[in-house]
């Protein structure tokens, strides 16, 4: 009899697996999993002997193969080279003063920005099977591309010189009106993450003890209008309904942040004593303390320089939220809210900086249907 893949002459690997148990009590669930794994290995071996293809090769639920990672890296590299080429052309045109309208160059920069966002979304959607090192490398590459775009933008559209004016500024008549970017908002310490362009987006800034509401429709996700910023908020409640393209948050204290669907990334730079209910493709959290996160996320959440942060599943509700989640490709629960990567904790044991929020401490479903 031909020796099988397990090094025995027993044609049935499950018999061997059962025999090794002897009289020891085995967890039935674990035993079923082991038996299923052994059966898959046996099927693969028999398929190879018969010259057939791997039966799991067409199974969409099978674990991603090495070739999946190679395919991802190849596509990522192609997109990276294409973006770098466009940036280089713009840079050369500006340095050599090649004739061309400013409006055309602005359009080119917007296209590059969208390409970078698409590349970031591509990483988020595939990071569940990528090694942590590859995820960090790709995120660093995207940060470098955004920094290069910022550098080219400063050449093509120079900043206006700052000057004092005697005319006093008027405060917004509506206390929850979105703020335009002021001079003091331009340096909030987020450049380390390489997402400075998000600081230029519309948003709520420097508010205290207010309820801030914004509703997005499908057209808001096109161009820069789909990016939103929450900055310098204290003791506020924020309700963002609909689909956003990207969300940036920094310097939040004792706030409650309720967000519908984010089609790209959520980036947090500095938060303390806050509650976040977020659905997004990717979330990065830096310098957060004693915050609770209720998440639905396609990729593994990433934390850096955090402590006392806790995680639980998404629990937001409002009219048509299911439609918004479906449109953002967030309709299914992935359970990644519990698969947190701490980039400051590289040991094999559990990071002490985050934990699962106990059931008896979790809030119930939050309904923001009525603004």
mmCIF file of C-alpha atoms in Angstrom:
data_model
loop_
_atom_site.group_PDB
_atom_site.id
_atom_site.type_symbol
_atom_site.label_atom_id
_atom_site.label_comp_id
_atom_site.label_asym_id
_atom_site.label_seq_id
_atom_site.Cartn_x
_atom_site.Cartn_y
_atom_site.Cartn_z
ATOM 1 C CA UNK A 1 0.000 0.000 0.000
ATOM 2 C CA UNK A 2 1.306 3.432 -0.868
ATOM 3 C CA UNK A 3 2.332 5.584 2.076
ATOM 4 C CA UNK A 4 -0.054 8.529 2.465
ATOM 5 C CA UNK A 5 0.703 12.168 3.244
ATOM 6 C CA UNK A 6 0.712 11.503 6.973
ATOM 7 C CA UNK A 7 3.547 8.987 6.811
ATOM 8 C CA UNK A 8 1.409 5.910 7.614
ATOM 9 C CA UNK A 9 -0.139 3.138 5.593
ATOM 10 C CA UNK A 10 -3.587 3.857 6.934
ATOM 11 C CA UNK A 11 -5.668 5.099 3.990
ATOM 12 C CA UNK A 12 -8.010 6.968 6.320
ATOM 13 C CA UNK A 13 -6.234 9.826 8.161
ATOM 14 C CA UNK A 14 -9.227 10.352 10.428
ATOM 15 C CA UNK A 15 -8.699 6.860 11.854
ATOM 16 C CA UNK A 16 -5.162 7.846 12.842
ATOM 17 C CA UNK A 17 -6.376 11.093 14.386
ATOM 18 C CA UNK A 18 -8.954 9.203 16.447
ATOM 19 C CA UNK A 19 -6.475 6.569 17.554
ATOM 20 C CA UNK A 20 -4.063 9.130 18.990
ATOM 21 C CA UNK A 21 -6.727 10.379 21.329
ATOM 22 C CA UNK A 22 -6.740 7.126 23.376
ATOM 23 C CA UNK A 23 -8.796 7.680 26.496
ATOM 24 C CA UNK A 24 -8.061 11.387 26.795
ATOM 25 C CA UNK A 25 -11.099 13.699 26.795
ATOM 26 C CA UNK A 26 -11.031 15.943 23.697
ATOM 27 C CA UNK A 27 -13.025 19.093 23.051
ATOM 28 C CA UNK A 28 -15.659 17.990 20.440
ATOM 29 C CA UNK A 29 -15.396 21.319 18.586
ATOM 30 C CA UNK A 30 -11.602 21.096 18.392
ATOM 31 C CA UNK A 31 -11.842 17.456 17.320
ATOM 32 C CA UNK A 32 -14.203 18.354 14.465
ATOM 33 C CA UNK A 33 -11.881 21.131 13.310
ATOM 34 C CA UNK A 34 -8.865 18.823 13.387
ATOM 35 C CA UNK A 35 -10.757 16.137 11.482
ATOM 36 C CA UNK A 36 -11.841 18.644 8.834
ATOM 37 C CA UNK A 37 -8.263 19.901 8.459
ATOM 38 C CA UNK A 38 -6.904 16.369 8.106
ATOM 39 C CA UNK A 39 -9.575 15.540 5.540
ATOM 40 C CA UNK A 40 -8.643 18.602 3.462
ATOM 41 C CA UNK A 41 -4.974 17.632 3.568
ATOM 42 C CA UNK A 42 -5.820 14.095 2.541
ATOM 43 C CA UNK A 43 -8.004 15.325 -0.334
ATOM 44 C CA UNK A 44 -5.216 17.573 -1.556
ATOM 45 C CA UNK A 45 -2.740 14.707 -1.455
ATOM 46 C CA UNK A 46 -5.076 12.375 -3.338
ATOM 47 C CA UNK A 47 -5.766 15.106 -5.910
ATOM 48 C CA UNK A 48 -2.051 15.553 -6.533
ATOM 49 C CA UNK A 49 -1.612 11.801 -6.962
ATOM 50 C CA UNK A 50 -4.467 11.741 -9.483
ATOM 51 C CA UNK A 51 -3.111 14.774 -11.336
ATOM 52 C CA UNK A 52 -6.122 16.893 -10.394
ATOM 53 C CA UNK A 53 -6.233 20.470 -9.264
ATOM 54 C CA UNK A 54 -6.440 21.368 -5.585
ATOM 55 C CA UNK A 55 -10.129 21.082 -4.584
ATOM 56 C CA UNK A 56 -9.762 24.177 -2.342
ATOM 57 C CA UNK A 57 -8.311 26.275 -5.158
ATOM 58 C CA UNK A 58 -11.752 27.362 -6.294
ATOM 59 C CA UNK A 59 -13.206 27.676 -2.809
ATOM 60 C CA UNK A 60 -13.729 31.349 -2.016
ATOM 61 C CA UNK A 61 -13.837 30.546 1.695
ATOM 62 C CA UNK A 62 -10.441 28.849 1.676
ATOM 63 C CA UNK A 63 -7.546 30.687 3.343
ATOM 64 C CA UNK A 64 -5.709 33.031 0.921
ATOM 65 C CA UNK A 65 -2.636 31.474 -0.625
ATOM 66 C CA UNK A 66 0.897 32.756 -1.050
ATOM 67 C CA UNK A 67 -0.046 33.634 -4.623
ATOM 68 C CA UNK A 68 -2.763 35.968 -3.249
ATOM 69 C CA UNK A 69 -0.145 38.025 -1.448
ATOM 70 C CA UNK A 70 2.090 38.051 -4.508
ATOM 71 C CA UNK A 71 -0.814 39.177 -6.707
ATOM 72 C CA UNK A 72 -1.705 41.962 -4.258
ATOM 73 C CA UNK A 73 1.882 43.235 -4.068
ATOM 74 C CA UNK A 74 2.152 43.188 -7.861
ATOM 75 C CA UNK A 75 -1.014 45.263 -8.291
ATOM 76 C CA UNK A 76 0.016 47.597 -5.469
ATOM 77 C CA UNK A 77 3.418 48.145 -7.072
ATOM 78 C CA UNK A 78 1.868 48.900 -10.466
ATOM 79 C CA UNK A 79 -0.463 51.514 -8.964
ATOM 80 C CA UNK A 80 2.400 53.017 -6.961
ATOM 81 C CA UNK A 81 4.599 53.367 -10.053
ATOM 82 C CA UNK A 82 1.723 54.936 -12.012
ATOM 83 C CA UNK A 83 1.052 57.517 -9.280
ATOM 84 C CA UNK A 84 4.747 58.321 -8.926
ATOM 85 C CA UNK A 85 4.988 58.807 -12.688
ATOM 86 C CA UNK A 86 2.089 61.298 -12.673
ATOM 87 C CA UNK A 87 3.617 63.171 -9.732
ATOM 88 C CA UNK A 88 6.983 63.305 -11.484
ATOM 89 C CA UNK A 89 5.422 64.718 -14.651
ATOM 90 C CA UNK A 90 3.654 67.452 -12.717
ATOM 91 C CA UNK A 91 6.833 68.279 -10.839
ATOM 92 C CA UNK A 92 8.886 68.514 -14.041
ATOM 93 C CA UNK A 93 6.264 70.657 -15.751
ATOM 94 C CA UNK A 94 6.334 73.106 -12.884
ATOM 95 C CA UNK A 95 10.115 73.193 -12.519
ATOM 96 C CA UNK A 96 10.689 73.586 -16.272
ATOM 97 C CA UNK A 97 7.786 76.033 -16.503
ATOM 98 C CA UNK A 98 6.157 74.106 -19.302
ATOM 99 C CA UNK A 99 3.070 76.033 -20.479
ATOM 100 C CA UNK A 100 -0.194 74.732 -19.125
ATOM 101 C CA UNK A 101 -3.287 76.088 -17.431
ATOM 102 C CA UNK A 102 -3.537 76.033 -13.654
ATOM 103 C CA UNK A 103 -7.009 74.514 -13.902
ATOM 104 C CA UNK A 104 -5.651 71.518 -15.833
ATOM 105 C CA UNK A 105 -2.944 70.951 -13.259
ATOM 106 C CA UNK A 106 -5.436 71.203 -10.427
ATOM 107 C CA UNK A 107 -7.534 68.594 -12.195
ATOM 108 C CA UNK A 108 -4.482 66.352 -12.527
ATOM 109 C CA UNK A 109 -3.767 66.718 -8.810
ATOM 110 C CA UNK A 110 -7.349 65.818 -7.943
ATOM 111 C CA UNK A 111 -7.056 62.689 -10.072
ATOM 112 C CA UNK A 112 -3.821 61.745 -8.318
ATOM 113 C CA UNK A 113 -5.451 62.303 -4.934
ATOM 114 C CA UNK A 114 -8.302 59.989 -5.913
ATOM 115 C CA UNK A 115 -5.825 57.379 -7.142
ATOM 116 C CA UNK A 116 -4.024 57.481 -3.794
ATOM 117 C CA UNK A 117 -7.340 57.115 -1.970
ATOM 118 C CA UNK A 118 -8.237 54.143 -4.174
ATOM 119 C CA UNK A 119 -4.867 52.568 -3.411
ATOM 120 C CA UNK A 120 -5.439 53.094 0.308
ATOM 121 C CA UNK A 121 -8.857 51.461 0.013
ATOM 122 C CA UNK A 122 -7.260 48.558 -1.890
ATOM 123 C CA UNK A 123 -4.892 47.975 1.040
ATOM 124 C CA UNK A 124 -7.747 48.151 3.538
ATOM 125 C CA UNK A 125 -9.852 45.618 1.651
ATOM 126 C CA UNK A 126 -6.992 43.099 1.439
ATOM 127 C CA UNK A 127 -5.180 43.650 4.732
ATOM 128 C CA UNK A 128 -7.091 40.824 6.425
ATOM 129 C CA UNK A 129 -4.803 38.235 4.806
ATOM 130 C CA UNK A 130 -1.599 40.264 4.474
ATOM 131 C CA UNK A 131 1.279 39.891 6.941
ATOM 132 C CA UNK A 132 1.520 42.809 9.391
ATOM 133 C CA UNK A 133 4.877 43.814 7.916
ATOM 134 C CA UNK A 134 3.371 44.168 4.433
ATOM 135 C CA UNK A 135 0.472 46.238 5.781
ATOM 136 C CA UNK A 136 2.855 48.618 7.554
ATOM 137 C CA UNK A 137 5.038 48.894 4.451
ATOM 138 C CA UNK A 138 2.052 49.661 2.207
ATOM 139 C CA UNK A 139 0.700 52.262 4.629
ATOM 140 C CA UNK A 140 4.127 53.903 4.778
ATOM 141 C CA UNK A 141 4.241 53.976 0.966
ATOM 142 C CA UNK A 142 0.798 55.602 0.816
ATOM 143 C CA UNK A 143 1.887 58.187 3.400
ATOM 144 C CA UNK A 144 4.954 58.981 1.268
ATOM 145 C CA UNK A 145 2.780 59.366 -1.847
ATOM 146 C CA UNK A 146 0.503 61.791 -0.024
ATOM 147 C CA UNK A 147 3.499 63.758 1.188
ATOM 148 C CA UNK A 148 4.811 63.925 -2.393
ATOM 149 C CA UNK A 149 1.402 65.163 -3.548
ATOM 150 C CA UNK A 150 1.507 67.859 -0.856
ATOM 151 C CA UNK A 151 4.977 68.911 -2.069
ATOM 152 C CA UNK A 152 3.842 69.157 -5.688
ATOM 153 C CA UNK A 153 0.699 71.021 -4.635
ATOM 154 C CA UNK A 154 2.777 73.632 -2.822
ATOM 155 C CA UNK A 155 4.737 74.188 -6.061
ATOM 156 C CA UNK A 156 1.716 74.375 -8.351
ATOM 157 C CA UNK A 157 -0.472 76.373 -5.957
ATOM 158 C CA UNK A 158 1.807 78.469 -3.701
ATOM 159 C CA UNK A 159 0.335 79.483 -0.368
ATOM 160 C CA UNK A 160 -0.727 83.092 -0.048
ATOM 161 C CA UNK A 161 1.407 85.194 2.251
ATOM 162 C CA UNK A 162 -0.125 85.688 5.653
ATOM 163 C CA UNK A 163 -0.938 89.247 6.617
ATOM 164 C CA UNK A 164 -2.909 90.876 9.403
ATOM 165 C CA UNK A 165 -6.158 92.550 8.552
ATOM 166 C CA UNK A 166 -7.997 95.183 10.522
ATOM 167 C CA UNK A 167 -11.382 93.840 9.543
ATOM 168 C CA UNK A 168 -12.700 91.727 12.431
ATOM 169 C CA UNK A 169 -13.808 88.227 11.610
ATOM 170 C CA UNK A 170 -17.447 87.289 12.068
ATOM 171 C CA UNK A 171 -18.484 84.244 14.022
ATOM 172 C CA UNK A 172 -20.792 81.793 12.263
ATOM 173 C CA UNK A 173 -24.433 82.520 12.978
ATOM 174 C CA UNK A 174 -25.171 78.791 13.068
ATOM 175 C CA UNK A 175 -23.283 77.163 15.983
ATOM 176 C CA UNK A 176 -23.127 73.791 14.205
ATOM 177 C CA UNK A 177 -22.107 75.141 10.808
ATOM 178 C CA UNK A 178 -19.103 73.469 9.207
ATOM 179 C CA UNK A 179 -15.934 75.482 9.654
ATOM 180 C CA UNK A 180 -13.557 76.408 6.907
ATOM 181 C CA UNK A 181 -9.904 75.753 7.669
ATOM 182 C CA UNK A 182 -8.296 78.483 9.738
ATOM 183 C CA UNK A 183 -4.577 79.207 10.006
ATOM 184 C CA UNK A 184 -4.316 77.530 13.412
ATOM 185 C CA UNK A 185 -5.837 74.305 12.048
ATOM 186 C CA UNK A 186 -2.981 73.736 9.622
ATOM 187 C CA UNK A 187 -0.511 72.414 12.187
ATOM 188 C CA UNK A 188 -2.105 69.858 14.469
ATOM 189 C CA UNK A 189 0.681 67.319 14.613
ATOM 190 C CA UNK A 190 -0.789 64.928 12.085
ATOM 191 C CA UNK A 191 2.023 65.123 9.554
ATOM 192 C CA UNK A 192 3.617 62.050 11.160
ATOM 193 C CA UNK A 193 0.775 59.999 9.694
ATOM 194 C CA UNK A 194 1.186 61.612 6.271
ATOM 195 C CA UNK A 195 -2.440 62.683 5.918
ATOM 196 C CA UNK A 196 -2.126 66.453 5.886
ATOM 197 C CA UNK A 197 -4.439 66.811 2.896
ATOM 198 C CA UNK A 198 -7.349 65.646 5.061
ATOM 199 C CA UNK A 199 -6.851 68.647 7.324
ATOM 200 C CA UNK A 200 -7.896 70.839 4.413
ATOM 201 C CA UNK A 201 -11.314 69.180 4.267
ATOM 202 C CA UNK A 202 -14.573 70.632 5.622
ATOM 203 C CA UNK A 203 -15.450 69.766 9.188
ATOM 204 C CA UNK A 204 -16.332 70.727 12.747
ATOM 205 C CA UNK A 205 -13.507 72.464 14.589
ATOM 206 C CA UNK A 206 -12.936 73.997 18.026
ATOM 207 C CA UNK A 207 -16.389 73.378 19.501
ATOM 208 C CA UNK A 208 -17.428 72.734 23.098
ATOM 209 C CA UNK A 209 -20.603 71.214 24.549
ATOM 210 C CA UNK A 210 -22.501 71.138 21.252
ATOM 211 C CA UNK A 211 -24.449 68.607 19.229
ATOM 212 C CA UNK A 212 -22.948 68.635 15.731
ATOM 213 C CA UNK A 213 -24.875 67.036 12.871
ATOM 214 C CA UNK A 214 -23.935 66.480 9.240
ATOM 215 C CA UNK A 215 -25.707 64.357 6.652
ATOM 216 C CA UNK A 216 -23.917 63.111 3.532
ATOM 217 C CA UNK A 217 -25.510 61.959 0.309
ATOM 218 C CA UNK A 218 -23.963 59.915 -2.499
ATOM 219 C CA UNK A 219 -22.658 62.988 -4.347
ATOM 220 C CA UNK A 220 -20.621 63.975 -1.270
ATOM 221 C CA UNK A 221 -18.280 61.025 -1.811
ATOM 222 C CA UNK A 222 -17.006 62.496 -5.073
ATOM 223 C CA UNK A 223 -13.890 64.654 -4.899
ATOM 224 C CA UNK A 224 -12.812 66.366 -1.674
ATOM 225 C CA UNK A 225 -16.400 66.823 -0.455
ATOM 226 C CA UNK A 226 -16.371 63.265 0.802
ATOM 227 C CA UNK A 227 -13.582 64.017 3.288
ATOM 228 C CA UNK A 228 -14.494 65.393 6.699
ATOM 229 C CA UNK A 229 -12.559 66.553 9.761
ATOM 230 C CA UNK A 230 -13.349 66.688 13.481
ATOM 231 C CA UNK A 231 -10.769 68.738 15.332
ATOM 232 C CA UNK A 232 -10.413 70.349 18.746
ATOM 233 C CA UNK A 233 -13.775 69.189 20.127
ATOM 234 C CA UNK A 234 -14.574 68.932 23.836
ATOM 235 C CA UNK A 235 -17.717 67.472 25.455
ATOM 236 C CA UNK A 236 -19.474 67.318 22.065
ATOM 237 C CA UNK A 237 -21.782 64.810 20.422
ATOM 238 C CA UNK A 238 -21.207 64.336 16.686
ATOM 239 C CA UNK A 239 -23.672 62.603 14.355
ATOM 240 C CA UNK A 240 -22.516 61.918 10.801
ATOM 241 C CA UNK A 241 -25.091 60.116 8.646
ATOM 242 C CA UNK A 242 -24.687 58.717 5.147
ATOM 243 C CA UNK A 243 -21.515 57.721 3.257
ATOM 244 C CA UNK A 244 -18.204 59.537 3.671
ATOM 245 C CA UNK A 245 -15.030 58.952 1.680
ATOM 246 C CA UNK A 246 -12.613 59.585 4.560
ATOM 247 C CA UNK A 247 -12.756 60.898 8.122
ATOM 248 C CA UNK A 248 -9.947 62.556 10.087
ATOM 249 C CA UNK A 249 -10.155 63.310 13.813
ATOM 250 C CA UNK A 250 -7.721 64.953 16.207
ATOM 251 C CA UNK A 251 -7.697 66.486 19.692
ATOM 252 C CA UNK A 252 -11.030 65.123 20.910
ATOM 253 C CA UNK A 253 -11.888 65.107 24.624
ATOM 254 C CA UNK A 254 -14.937 63.522 26.298
ATOM 255 C CA UNK A 255 -16.846 63.355 22.995
ATOM 256 C CA UNK A 256 -19.343 60.902 21.536
ATOM 257 C CA UNK A 257 -18.772 60.289 17.829
ATOM 258 C CA UNK A 258 -21.467 58.457 15.860
ATOM 259 C CA UNK A 259 -20.627 57.767 12.209
ATOM 260 C CA UNK A 260 -22.518 55.944 9.455
ATOM 261 C CA UNK A 261 -20.372 54.467 6.651
ATOM 262 C CA UNK A 262 -16.835 55.501 5.687
ATOM 263 C CA UNK A 263 -15.833 54.117 2.286
ATOM 264 C CA UNK A 264 -12.106 54.612 2.942
ATOM 265 C CA UNK A 265 -10.148 55.339 6.118
ATOM 266 C CA UNK A 266 -10.800 56.741 9.564
ATOM 267 C CA UNK A 267 -7.727 58.346 11.131
ATOM 268 C CA UNK A 268 -7.591 59.445 14.763
ATOM 269 C CA UNK A 269 -4.747 61.530 16.158
ATOM 270 C CA UNK A 270 -5.257 62.235 19.850
ATOM 271 C CA UNK A 271 -8.407 61.366 21.808
ATOM 272 C CA UNK A 272 -9.218 60.978 25.502
ATOM 273 C CA UNK A 273 -12.336 59.773 27.293
ATOM 274 C CA UNK A 274 -14.338 59.425 24.065
ATOM 275 C CA UNK A 275 -16.845 56.935 22.676
ATOM 276 C CA UNK A 276 -16.626 56.150 18.962
ATOM 277 C CA UNK A 277 -19.194 54.214 16.918
ATOM 278 C CA UNK A 278 -17.652 53.827 13.449
ATOM 279 C CA UNK A 279 -18.023 51.731 10.287
ATOM 280 C CA UNK A 280 -15.128 51.934 7.824
ATOM 281 C CA UNK A 281 -12.763 49.964 5.619
ATOM 282 C CA UNK A 282 -9.740 50.917 7.672
ATOM 283 C CA UNK A 283 -9.118 52.638 10.994
ATOM 284 C CA UNK A 284 -5.858 53.913 12.476
ATOM 285 C CA UNK A 285 -5.779 55.245 16.021
ATOM 286 C CA UNK A 286 -2.826 57.165 17.405
ATOM 287 C CA UNK A 287 -2.420 58.542 20.916
ATOM 288 C CA UNK A 288 -5.830 57.580 22.315
ATOM 289 C CA UNK A 289 -6.443 57.147 26.050
ATOM 290 C CA UNK A 290 -9.388 55.582 27.866
ATOM 291 C CA UNK A 291 -11.655 55.473 24.806
ATOM 292 C CA UNK A 292 -14.283 52.936 23.753
ATOM 293 C CA UNK A 293 -14.552 51.921 20.089
ATOM 294 C CA UNK A 294 -17.637 50.216 18.641
ATOM 295 C CA UNK A 295 -16.493 49.194 15.176
ATOM 296 C CA UNK A 296 -17.453 47.515 11.953
ATOM 297 C CA UNK A 297 -14.277 47.435 9.890
ATOM 298 C CA UNK A 298 -13.075 45.490 6.849
ATOM 299 C CA UNK A 299 -9.432 45.330 7.956
ATOM 300 C CA UNK A 300 -7.763 44.926 11.325
ATOM 301 C CA UNK A 301 -7.857 48.143 13.406
ATOM 302 C CA UNK A 302 -4.422 49.620 14.009
ATOM 303 C CA UNK A 303 -3.433 51.388 17.230
ATOM 304 C CA UNK A 304 -0.212 53.239 18.044
ATOM 305 C CA UNK A 305 0.827 54.879 21.329
ATOM 306 C CA UNK A 306 -2.540 54.079 22.931
ATOM 307 C CA UNK A 307 -3.562 52.824 26.350
ATOM 308 C CA UNK A 308 -6.826 51.942 28.042
ATOM 309 C CA UNK A 309 -8.718 51.554 24.752
ATOM 310 C CA UNK A 310 -11.530 49.002 24.508
ATOM 311 C CA UNK A 311 -13.336 47.509 21.530
ATOM 312 C CA UNK A 312 -16.840 46.193 20.832
ATOM 313 C CA UNK A 313 -19.050 45.576 17.760
ATOM 314 C CA UNK A 314 -20.816 48.374 15.857
ATOM 315 C CA UNK A 315 -24.165 49.411 17.358
ATOM 316 C CA UNK A 316 -25.472 52.466 15.462
ATOM 317 C CA UNK A 317 -28.907 52.876 13.930
ATOM 318 C CA UNK A 318 -30.730 55.493 11.861
ATOM 319 C CA UNK A 319 -33.113 55.482 8.930
ATOM 320 C CA UNK A 320 -31.520 53.827 5.836
ATOM 321 C CA UNK A 321 -28.292 52.891 7.666
ATOM 322 C CA UNK A 322 -28.378 49.406 6.150
ATOM 323 C CA UNK A 323 -28.466 50.918 2.652
ATOM 324 C CA UNK A 324 -25.515 53.191 3.466
ATOM 325 C CA UNK A 325 -23.498 50.267 4.805
ATOM 326 C CA UNK A 326 -24.252 48.179 1.715
ATOM 327 C CA UNK A 327 -23.215 51.005 -0.634
ATOM 328 C CA UNK A 328 -19.932 51.338 1.257
ATOM 329 C CA UNK A 329 -19.379 47.547 1.067
ATOM 330 C CA UNK A 330 -19.736 47.316 4.840
ATOM 331 C CA UNK A 331 -22.963 45.338 4.963
ATOM 332 C CA UNK A 332 -21.412 42.248 6.536
ATOM 333 C CA UNK A 333 -19.956 41.963 10.007
ATOM 334 C CA UNK A 334 -16.326 40.768 9.758
ATOM 335 C CA UNK A 335 -15.587 40.565 13.512
ATOM 336 C CA UNK A 336 -12.364 42.484 12.870
ATOM 337 C CA UNK A 337 -13.320 44.852 15.669
ATOM 338 C CA UNK A 338 -11.713 42.292 17.971
ATOM 339 C CA UNK A 339 -8.568 41.747 15.829
ATOM 340 C CA UNK A 340 -6.558 44.793 16.844
ATOM 341 C CA UNK A 341 -2.946 45.325 15.755
ATOM 342 C CA UNK A 342 -0.838 47.318 18.214
ATOM 343 C CA UNK A 343 2.129 48.603 16.231
ATOM 344 C CA UNK A 344 3.931 49.498 19.471
ATOM 345 C CA UNK A 345 3.609 45.975 20.868
ATOM 346 C CA UNK A 346 5.505 43.362 18.865
ATOM 347 C CA UNK A 347 5.531 40.532 21.394
ATOM 348 C CA UNK A 348 3.570 37.348 20.895
ATOM 349 C CA UNK A 349 1.470 37.875 24.038
ATOM 350 C CA UNK A 350 -1.625 40.081 24.208
ATOM 351 C CA UNK A 351 -0.928 43.826 24.193
ATOM 352 C CA UNK A 352 -1.791 45.485 27.530
ATOM 353 C CA UNK A 353 -2.837 48.656 25.709
ATOM 354 C CA UNK A 354 -6.222 47.398 24.473
ATOM 355 C CA UNK A 355 -8.934 44.956 25.487
ATOM 356 C CA UNK A 356 -12.401 43.683 24.584
ATOM 357 C CA UNK A 357 -15.141 45.735 26.226
ATOM 358 C CA UNK A 358 -17.078 43.420 28.600
ATOM 359 C CA UNK A 359 -20.699 42.759 27.667
ATOM 360 C CA UNK A 360 -22.054 44.300 30.863
ATOM 361 C CA UNK A 361 -20.205 47.569 30.118
ATOM 362 C CA UNK A 362 -21.331 47.967 26.511
ATOM 363 C CA UNK A 363 -23.919 50.534 25.512
ATOM 364 C CA UNK A 364 -27.048 49.411 23.713
ATOM 365 C CA UNK A 365 -27.891 50.354 20.128
ATOM 366 C CA UNK A 366 -27.628 54.110 19.618
ATOM 367 C CA UNK A 367 -30.367 55.540 17.396
ATOM 368 C CA UNK A 368 -29.657 58.942 15.806
ATOM 369 C CA UNK A 369 -32.631 58.976 13.445
ATOM 370 C CA UNK A 370 -33.976 62.160 15.039
ATOM 371 C CA UNK A 371 -31.408 64.951 14.822
#
